[in-house]
């Protein structure tokens, strides 16, 4: 676990669950902040200061920038959260940088969400491949088409790509539960799920927060338009065991 | 100059033949006797002018400034070959720090910089000295303010065991590019020649902290110019990156860089373009499949640069190789698949 020593955009305490070697860093964590903060307004690049990372510099990777307009009071299972992707990189062993964009600056509550891998360059190594497994969810809340995807399971971390899909509409007002039998049972983490569209033209994709524990992914609340065609929800990230 | 007959005793001073001895700080130092050539090159003149100017500037310091340099000098004591700490005067410290700063165009310091920690020695994984390459790899820059000072000389015959006396600064401020220090052009410009196969080259290098002028211990290595690297005895291979000019032109793709040097089992991709008409995909065909590239699959994010609402998608990224042909492709999977695509990020390969 890493606790940041500071930042330049007015966020309060920042912690990351981490997996590190001298050749890679995986960070999981959520950082809440307010774009009205004077520090955020002054920053050109968002910086997070950390105790020495093993990887001293990385190429650009992708993290989520999420906005939160709170709960949809007419629907207890729905919230107004949307997200987009921004670049992040390790500038030096003590500084993680994030691209600053103004897309959601008119919202009060923003978050940076890390489920990302940071890698260096110029390693003279042969091209090799990991072994993936196909994963398929089991859930009584879905019909014939079940969430499915790929996983790469390593000591210390797991890669996940999952096509989440829309559950049967009779279960629209409850928490969804999907079991993935061949995931490790020690993988316990928050799972960002982008997807869904707001027909009122909001920016980015809809956002849901899943939780994975004991091989079960629960999705408590979803944004409007979760099952909208062409906005399929998905999981793509690197998660620390 | 007075001389005692035996150089085996510590009290020997003076010259005998081509050897000169001096006693400094209780230690006897022996040197080859120097003979003045009475010639001055332009760079020697410039260097001597700077040194003279810096040395004279010390006398302009206040007492408190000199005291601060005295404190710094204590931290900067060198370790002699015989294991005893060599004393450094405040003037030495002032001249040394400011000479180092002058090398990289920094201003002279009147106030002694704060000593925080030793500058570590340069460390590298391997290097090549060939007629076409003078490159160190795996040299990480411990701190962003560090600059590598590289000194080398002209070719020496293989039998020379100590060619350290005629090295010149090839560059005072090299910064590794992802661990690579490529110095061939600088060497050629400085010395007017490229390395010669079979000849020996003496190399010195050290880090200098450009924040203050502190330097590391010097690393010395000599090697014979060869097609093989010094440490692992391997032929040189560039980091495996495949850029737009390695792909056949297509209206689908404006630019592409595939980086397979990010670590075993991983890749990084930047790929932009209009994509394939009527299909949620984008494909770039190799002109020739680069050596070492095989088929593999990953998943990455993409967004549409023209979309102000910044919706995004994920997609399957594939490297496909079949015989002498192959491609790199992006197939939309989930999320909002608007074109033109900007695919970015790093991913696992399976």
XYZ file of C-alpha atoms in Angstrom:
591
model
C 0.000 0.000 0.000
C 1.313 3.455 -0.878
C 0.259 6.608 0.909
C 0.978 9.705 -1.125
C 3.008 12.470 0.508
C 1.125 15.211 -1.289
C -0.411 16.482 -4.507
C -0.800 19.749 -6.378
C -4.559 19.769 -6.953
C -6.095 19.894 -3.487
C -7.002 16.247 -3.030
C -7.060 14.935 0.510
C -5.403 11.678 1.568
C -4.359 9.469 -1.358
C -3.612 5.779 -0.991
C -2.915 3.177 -3.633
C -2.914 -0.568 -3.497
C 0.235 -1.371 -5.433
C 2.252 -4.067 -7.102
C 5.768 -3.010 -8.053
C 8.951 -4.287 -9.622
C 11.737 -2.273 -11.225
C 10.046 -2.985 -14.575
C 6.376 -2.357 -13.845
C 3.989 -0.684 -11.452
C 0.293 -1.449 -11.011
C -1.754 1.042 -9.012
C -5.323 0.684 -7.773
C -7.005 3.599 -6.064
C -9.519 6.408 -6.221
C -8.668 10.065 -5.629
C -11.508 12.487 -4.941
C -11.082 16.194 -5.568
C -12.958 19.368 -6.439
C -12.268 21.389 -9.587
C -13.237 24.533 -7.679
C -10.074 24.150 -5.583
C -7.559 26.920 -6.298
C -4.688 24.417 -6.435
C -6.481 22.438 -9.139
C -7.153 25.575 -11.136
C -3.480 26.576 -10.956
C -2.111 23.212 -12.029
C -1.301 22.520 -15.669
C -0.573 18.862 -15.007
C -1.936 17.079 -11.964
C 0.840 15.642 -9.804
C 0.765 13.081 -7.030
C 3.856 12.797 -4.844
C 4.717 9.374 -3.486
C 7.512 7.606 -1.626
C 10.081 6.164 -4.016
C 8.612 3.938 -6.712
C 10.721 1.069 -8.006
C 10.021 2.182 -11.586
C 11.565 5.598 -12.078
C 9.824 6.594 -15.295
C 7.022 5.228 -17.461
C 5.295 5.665 -20.744
C 1.758 7.099 -20.724
C -0.989 4.812 -19.546
C -4.736 5.382 -19.178
C -6.809 6.056 -16.051
C -10.415 7.139 -15.521
C -11.667 10.627 -14.713
C -15.108 10.362 -13.159
C -17.746 12.965 -12.319
C -20.522 12.458 -9.787
C -23.774 14.376 -9.770
C -25.071 12.263 -6.930
C -28.001 9.902 -6.717
C -31.026 9.832 -8.952
C -33.614 10.373 -6.216
C -36.382 8.877 -8.300
C -34.521 5.598 -8.628
C -32.672 4.028 -5.691
C -30.654 1.780 -7.990
C -29.431 4.564 -10.216
C -26.870 7.292 -9.922
C -25.609 10.081 -12.126
C -21.963 9.239 -12.654
C -20.020 9.531 -15.888
C -16.423 9.041 -16.858
C -13.820 9.479 -19.508
C -10.191 8.425 -19.910
C -7.072 10.554 -19.359
C -3.369 9.859 -19.597
C -1.151 9.191 -16.613
C 2.563 8.542 -16.355
C 5.354 8.161 -13.845
C 7.539 11.234 -14.242
C 10.162 10.178 -11.696
C 10.375 7.865 -8.717
C 8.404 10.286 -6.536
C 5.913 11.803 -8.991
C 2.883 10.395 -10.781
C 1.419 12.767 -13.352
C -2.112 12.947 -14.748
C -3.273 14.807 -17.834
C -5.577 17.665 -16.903
C -8.676 18.151 -19.060
C -11.557 20.521 -18.448
C -14.368 18.186 -19.527
C -15.981 17.976 -16.098
C -14.776 21.231 -14.525
C -18.366 22.404 -14.079
C -19.029 19.517 -11.709
C -18.219 19.715 -8.033
C -17.136 16.160 -7.335
C -14.512 14.503 -9.480
C -12.374 11.396 -9.033
C -9.294 9.891 -10.614
C -9.549 6.112 -10.714
C -6.464 3.953 -11.188
C -6.643 0.342 -12.352
C -3.586 0.810 -14.463
C -0.227 -0.607 -15.343
C 2.799 1.617 -15.854
C 5.642 0.348 -18.020
C 9.030 1.749 -19.159
C 10.622 1.676 -22.596
C 13.826 0.505 -24.293
C 13.930 -2.863 -22.589
C 15.806 -5.189 -24.901
C 13.752 -8.295 -24.255
C 12.272 -10.800 -26.691
C 8.559 -10.563 -27.448
C 6.813 -13.031 -25.160
C 3.203 -13.683 -24.227
C 1.252 -14.379 -21.085
C -1.287 -17.188 -20.885
C -4.876 -16.008 -20.677
C -7.969 -17.830 -19.535
C -11.481 -17.260 -20.792
C -13.899 -16.304 -18.057
C -17.655 -16.533 -18.121
C -19.958 -15.150 -15.493
C -22.795 -17.065 -13.881
C -25.854 -15.134 -12.761
C -29.533 -15.819 -12.440
C -30.124 -12.170 -13.293
C -29.022 -12.548 -16.890
C -30.623 -14.329 -19.800
C -28.819 -16.278 -22.475
C -26.002 -13.771 -22.861
C -23.766 -13.710 -19.843
C -20.877 -11.432 -18.992
C -17.677 -12.927 -20.365
C -14.093 -12.042 -21.096
C -10.456 -12.837 -20.523
C -8.169 -12.874 -17.535
C -4.451 -13.242 -16.979
C -3.759 -14.379 -13.456
C -0.327 -13.766 -11.955
C 1.146 -13.863 -8.494
C 0.357 -10.432 -7.154
C -1.947 -9.152 -9.906
C -4.689 -9.982 -12.385
C -5.589 -8.528 -15.779
C -9.301 -8.438 -16.562
C -11.254 -7.672 -19.685
C -14.986 -8.344 -19.316
C -17.986 -7.517 -21.484
C -20.525 -6.840 -18.731
C -23.782 -6.648 -20.739
C -27.225 -5.630 -19.520
C -29.004 -7.967 -17.131
C -32.644 -8.919 -17.569
C -34.849 -5.866 -17.003
C -36.831 -7.619 -14.266
C -33.727 -7.214 -12.110
C -33.307 -3.550 -12.944
C -33.978 -2.356 -9.411
C -31.666 -4.644 -7.479
C -27.931 -5.189 -7.046
C -26.534 -7.400 -9.774
C -24.367 -10.341 -8.822
C -22.155 -12.223 -11.248
C -19.918 -15.124 -10.238
C -16.665 -15.791 -12.056
C -15.581 -19.233 -10.897
C -12.103 -19.215 -12.334
C -10.948 -15.949 -10.805
C -8.705 -16.249 -7.725
C -10.621 -16.007 -4.487
C -8.057 -13.602 -2.972
C -8.815 -10.946 -5.571
C -10.805 -8.329 -3.692
C -11.065 -4.935 -5.343
C -13.239 -2.139 -6.655
C -13.997 -2.632 -10.337
C -14.681 0.468 -12.456
C -17.252 -0.272 -15.135
C -17.617 2.381 -17.855
C -20.656 2.074 -20.048
C -24.148 3.335 -20.596
C -25.184 6.585 -22.117
C -27.094 9.560 -20.865
C -29.528 10.635 -23.569
C -29.300 14.210 -22.300
C -25.878 14.493 -23.860
C -23.607 14.181 -20.860
C -19.946 13.875 -21.539
C -18.050 10.584 -21.452
C -19.635 7.226 -20.750
C -21.788 6.242 -17.836
C -19.983 4.854 -14.792
C -20.746 2.064 -12.350
C -18.677 0.915 -9.408
C -18.482 -2.844 -9.085
C -16.971 -4.741 -6.193
C -15.253 -8.083 -6.601
C -14.968 -10.360 -3.596
C -14.889 -14.129 -3.286
C -15.241 -14.390 -7.084
C -18.508 -12.473 -7.067
C -18.819 -9.148 -8.874
C -21.613 -7.011 -7.460
C -22.906 -3.924 -9.243
C -25.147 -1.996 -6.910
C -26.040 1.108 -8.904
C -25.915 1.913 -12.570
C -26.264 5.099 -14.586
C -29.150 5.768 -16.901
C -28.890 4.067 -20.252
C -26.815 1.142 -19.042
C -28.156 -1.145 -21.690
C -28.072 1.396 -24.491
C -26.925 -0.093 -27.738
C -23.405 0.937 -28.681
C -22.504 1.933 -25.111
C -21.861 -1.580 -23.769
C -20.384 -1.616 -20.281
C -17.041 -3.283 -19.802
C -14.134 -3.900 -17.479
C -10.550 -3.311 -18.606
C -7.770 -3.058 -16.067
C -5.025 -4.426 -13.887
C -5.920 -5.361 -10.318
C -3.646 -5.996 -7.356
C -4.228 -9.202 -5.375
C 64.956 20.151 -5.689
C 66.181 18.101 -2.716
C 65.819 14.374 -3.193
C 66.422 11.401 -0.988
C 67.892 8.386 -2.703
C 65.113 5.862 -2.090
C 61.507 6.238 -3.294
C 60.494 3.389 -1.008
C 60.269 5.784 1.941
C 57.513 8.296 2.552
C 59.864 11.230 2.801
C 60.953 11.155 -0.830
C 60.377 14.430 -2.644
C 61.749 15.818 -5.896
C 62.438 14.293 -9.273
C 64.454 11.365 -10.382
C 64.471 10.556 -14.062
C 60.902 10.747 -15.324
C 59.324 10.422 -11.838
C 58.369 13.327 -9.626
C 57.293 12.920 -5.986
C 55.332 15.286 -3.801
C 54.310 15.082 -0.175
C 50.779 16.286 0.449
C 48.775 15.822 3.640
C 51.257 13.241 4.867
C 50.995 11.168 1.703
C 53.627 10.765 -0.996
C 52.268 11.164 -4.510
C 54.270 9.959 -7.466
C 53.674 11.222 -11.009
C 55.287 10.964 -14.387
C 57.319 14.103 -14.736
C 55.408 16.597 -16.884
C 57.162 18.411 -19.663
C 55.553 21.633 -20.816
C 54.716 21.591 -24.527
C 54.292 25.374 -24.471
C 51.326 24.978 -26.809
C 47.843 26.148 -25.915
C 44.739 24.910 -27.769
C 41.637 27.138 -27.868
C 39.779 24.799 -25.522
C 42.730 24.719 -23.143
C 42.790 28.494 -23.180
C 39.061 28.657 -22.447
C 39.327 26.064 -19.712
C 42.308 27.759 -18.081
C 40.544 31.128 -18.246
C 37.475 29.697 -16.479
C 39.585 27.955 -13.879
C 41.589 31.100 -13.229
C 38.455 33.225 -12.990
C 36.769 30.797 -10.615
C 39.881 30.494 -8.458
C 40.187 34.271 -8.161
C 36.495 34.626 -7.289
C 37.025 32.699 -4.052
C 38.941 35.624 -2.609
C 35.878 37.837 -3.047
C 33.781 35.713 -0.687
C 32.799 36.881 2.771
C 34.097 35.127 5.875
C 30.764 33.425 6.449
C 30.640 32.213 2.855
C 34.151 30.784 3.177
C 33.120 29.086 6.416
C 30.222 27.455 4.608
C 32.561 26.178 1.879
C 34.779 24.779 4.623
C 31.825 22.796 5.971
C 31.081 21.494 2.483
C 34.745 20.588 1.939
C 34.554 18.260 4.944
C 31.728 16.340 3.230
C 33.596 16.266 -0.047
C 36.789 14.600 1.213
C 37.968 12.154 -1.445
C 39.225 8.659 -0.694
C 42.764 8.158 -1.955
C 44.082 4.989 -3.603
C 45.710 4.102 -0.305
C 42.416 4.289 1.600
C 43.092 7.481 3.500
C 40.699 10.390 3.164
C 42.310 13.139 1.115
C 41.762 16.557 2.634
C 40.006 19.177 0.582
C 40.370 22.855 1.295
C 37.419 25.242 1.113
C 39.074 26.780 -1.941
C 39.346 23.333 -3.554
C 35.667 22.699 -2.893
C 34.683 26.103 -4.301
C 36.769 25.607 -7.448
C 35.662 22.015 -7.947
C 31.934 22.711 -7.614
C 32.031 25.818 -9.770
C 34.231 24.224 -12.421
C 31.699 21.406 -12.655
C 28.867 23.935 -12.980
C 30.782 25.879 -15.606
C 31.075 22.690 -17.670
C 27.310 22.646 -18.170
C 26.899 26.390 -18.527
C 25.651 27.057 -15.007
C 26.385 30.231 -13.082
C 29.018 30.450 -10.380
C 27.854 29.861 -6.814
C 29.102 32.141 -4.085
C 27.129 30.365 -1.380
C 28.055 26.763 -0.759
C 25.270 24.378 -1.787
C 23.788 22.169 0.857
C 25.254 18.687 0.941
C 22.448 16.154 1.063
C 23.853 12.842 -0.125
C 26.512 11.276 -2.286
C 25.906 11.164 -6.013
C 25.873 7.498 -7.026
C 28.224 6.184 -9.690
C 26.901 5.576 -13.198
C 25.702 2.030 -13.732
C 24.796 0.399 -17.031
C 23.693 -2.990 -18.291
C 25.954 -3.121 -21.323
C 27.622 -1.042 -24.023
C 28.920 -1.261 -27.556
C 31.913 0.425 -29.150
C 31.771 -0.440 -32.854
C 32.541 1.609 -35.956
C 28.787 2.281 -36.193
C 27.783 2.397 -32.555
C 28.945 3.974 -29.335
C 26.024 3.311 -27.014
C 25.389 2.440 -23.379
C 22.117 0.719 -22.509
C 20.322 0.200 -19.246
C 21.812 3.346 -17.756
C 19.115 4.750 -15.539
C 19.308 8.377 -14.459
C 18.975 8.227 -10.661
C 17.736 11.816 -10.431
C 16.367 14.073 -13.138
C 18.993 16.745 -12.371
C 21.907 14.374 -12.977
C 23.943 14.777 -16.143
C 26.438 12.201 -17.409
C 29.941 13.453 -18.104
C 31.637 11.167 -20.627
C 35.359 11.248 -21.331
C 37.086 9.187 -23.988
C 40.243 9.242 -26.002
C 41.424 8.271 -29.430
C 42.194 4.703 -30.422
C 45.012 2.965 -28.586
C 46.678 -0.266 -29.546
C 45.400 -3.356 -27.805
C 48.574 -3.658 -25.747
C 48.147 -0.314 -23.995
C 47.107 -0.892 -20.389
C 46.762 2.664 -19.169
C 45.461 5.183 -21.654
C 43.748 7.404 -19.095
C 46.041 10.355 -19.545
C 44.735 11.676 -22.862
C 40.970 11.531 -22.400
C 38.817 14.490 -23.342
C 35.255 15.342 -22.463
C 32.971 13.988 -25.172
C 29.955 15.513 -23.503
C 29.443 17.159 -20.093
C 25.688 16.770 -19.972
C 24.315 13.550 -21.427
C 20.842 12.457 -20.396
C 19.881 8.814 -20.990
C 16.986 8.252 -23.345
C 15.069 5.485 -21.557
C 18.422 4.114 -20.395
C 20.215 4.532 -23.739
C 23.197 6.861 -24.023
C 24.099 7.151 -27.691
C 27.372 9.049 -28.014
C 28.753 8.136 -31.444
C 27.962 11.421 -33.127
C 29.369 13.391 -30.195
C 32.539 11.263 -30.218
C 32.996 11.720 -33.943
C 32.442 15.478 -33.737
C 34.842 15.839 -30.797
C 37.655 13.634 -32.002
C 37.145 13.685 -35.745
C 37.036 9.932 -36.201
C 34.860 6.881 -35.585
C 35.954 3.879 -33.519
C 38.226 1.397 -35.279
C 37.779 -2.354 -34.994
C 40.469 -4.007 -32.912
C 41.626 -0.790 -31.288
C 41.323 -0.128 -27.575
C 39.307 2.680 -26.064
C 39.484 4.080 -22.556
C 36.291 5.471 -21.104
C 35.579 7.516 -17.990
C 32.165 8.649 -16.846
C 30.545 10.212 -13.832
C 27.259 11.833 -12.877
C 27.099 15.509 -12.108
C 24.135 16.955 -10.248
C 23.214 20.024 -12.263
C 21.342 21.436 -9.262
C 24.581 22.069 -7.397
C 27.688 20.702 -9.130
C 28.275 17.637 -6.950
C 29.750 14.714 -8.822
C 29.941 10.996 -8.315
C 33.003 8.833 -8.232
C 34.364 8.199 -11.718
C 33.716 4.891 -13.414
C 36.542 3.707 -15.654
C 36.362 0.993 -18.258
C 38.428 0.060 -21.282
C 37.255 -2.038 -24.185
C 38.340 -3.170 -27.614
C 36.208 -1.967 -30.516
C 34.203 -4.983 -31.641
C 30.824 -5.918 -33.086
C 29.976 -7.460 -29.714
C 28.997 -5.740 -26.494
C 31.380 -5.370 -23.606
C 29.355 -7.156 -20.907
C 27.184 -9.805 -22.559
C 29.163 -10.203 -25.809
C 26.041 -9.774 -27.905
C 25.530 -8.048 -31.225
C 23.751 -4.733 -31.027
C 19.985 -4.717 -31.439
C 17.850 -1.602 -31.141
C 14.874 -1.559 -28.806
C 11.951 -3.168 -30.650
C 9.771 -0.271 -31.730
C 7.866 -0.306 -35.001
C 6.799 3.011 -36.461
C 4.681 4.233 -39.358
C 7.413 3.851 -41.970
C 7.473 0.087 -41.322
C 3.847 -0.234 -42.425
C 2.250 -0.035 -45.854
C 0.495 3.289 -46.463
C -3.240 3.098 -45.936
C -6.085 5.550 -45.648
C -7.168 3.770 -42.481
C -4.152 4.786 -40.392
C -2.528 8.208 -40.060
C 0.187 7.167 -37.628
C 1.218 4.148 -35.621
C 3.917 3.242 -33.127
C 4.099 -0.236 -31.650
C 6.511 -0.474 -28.751
C 7.535 -4.002 -27.844
C 10.376 -2.853 -25.600
C 8.192 -2.119 -22.578
C 8.853 -5.434 -20.877
C 8.374 -9.134 -21.428
C 4.770 -9.935 -22.266
C 3.675 -6.330 -22.767
C 3.287 -3.794 -25.518
C 2.446 -0.140 -25.902
C 0.519 1.244 -28.822
C -0.302 4.641 -30.254
C -2.431 4.336 -33.373
C -4.575 6.991 -35.002
C -6.696 7.019 -38.081
C -10.049 6.990 -39.787
C -10.336 3.225 -39.545
C -11.793 0.854 -42.080
C -14.870 2.002 -43.950
C -18.043 0.277 -42.795
C -16.268 -1.799 -40.151
C -15.501 -0.956 -36.527
C -11.825 -1.653 -37.021
C -8.484 -0.218 -38.110
C -5.632 -2.196 -39.649
C -2.044 -1.429 -40.648
C -0.141 -3.970 -42.749
C 3.596 -4.532 -42.227
C 5.880 -3.787 -45.151
C 8.008 -6.630 -43.809
C 7.419 -8.367 -40.529
C 10.170 -7.150 -38.181
C 12.448 -9.789 -36.745
C 11.304 -11.071 -33.388
C 7.631 -10.121 -33.880
C 5.009 -12.866 -33.556
C 1.233 -12.939 -33.288
C -0.342 -11.765 -30.046
C -3.459 -10.121 -28.634
C -4.089 -7.326 -26.173
C -6.892 -5.008 -25.103
C -6.584 -1.234 -25.006
C -8.602 1.931 -24.789
C -9.457 4.259 -27.635
C -11.333 7.509 -28.012
C -12.435 9.741 -30.865
C -10.309 12.852 -31.113
C -13.146 14.678 -32.887
C -15.642 13.971 -30.128
C -15.844 16.855 -27.684
C -17.878 14.733 -25.293
C -14.846 12.405 -25.001
C -16.752 9.147 -25.009
C -14.473 6.143 -25.333
C -14.263 2.451 -26.009
C -12.089 -0.553 -25.584
C -10.932 -2.845 -28.309
C -8.949 -5.903 -29.124
C -5.476 -5.025 -30.341
C -3.806 -7.710 -32.354
C -0.464 -8.373 -33.942
C -0.986 -10.946 -36.670
C 1.933 -12.658 -38.392
C 1.736 -15.302 -41.071
C 4.960 -16.061 -42.869
C 6.376 -12.863 -44.305
C 3.213 -10.837 -43.921
C 1.263 -9.490 -41.028
C -0.558 -6.550 -39.514
C -1.420 -4.637 -36.393
C -5.129 -4.078 -35.904
C -7.673 -2.575 -33.559
C -11.180 -4.098 -33.368
C -13.819 -2.184 -31.417
C -15.370 -4.213 -28.634
C -17.314 -2.280 -25.978
C -18.111 1.322 -25.174
C -18.734 4.041 -27.726
C -17.030 3.226 -30.980
C -16.865 6.531 -32.809
C -14.235 7.208 -35.480
C -11.614 8.474 -36.133
C -9.850 6.305 -33.571
C -7.054 7.265 -31.227
C -5.798 4.056 -29.619
C -3.451 4.522 -26.701
C -1.943 2.872 -23.703
C -0.034 -0.177 -22.632
C -1.253 -3.712 -22.394
C -0.520 -7.294 -21.717
C 0.077 -9.595 -24.685
C -1.393 -13.079 -24.741
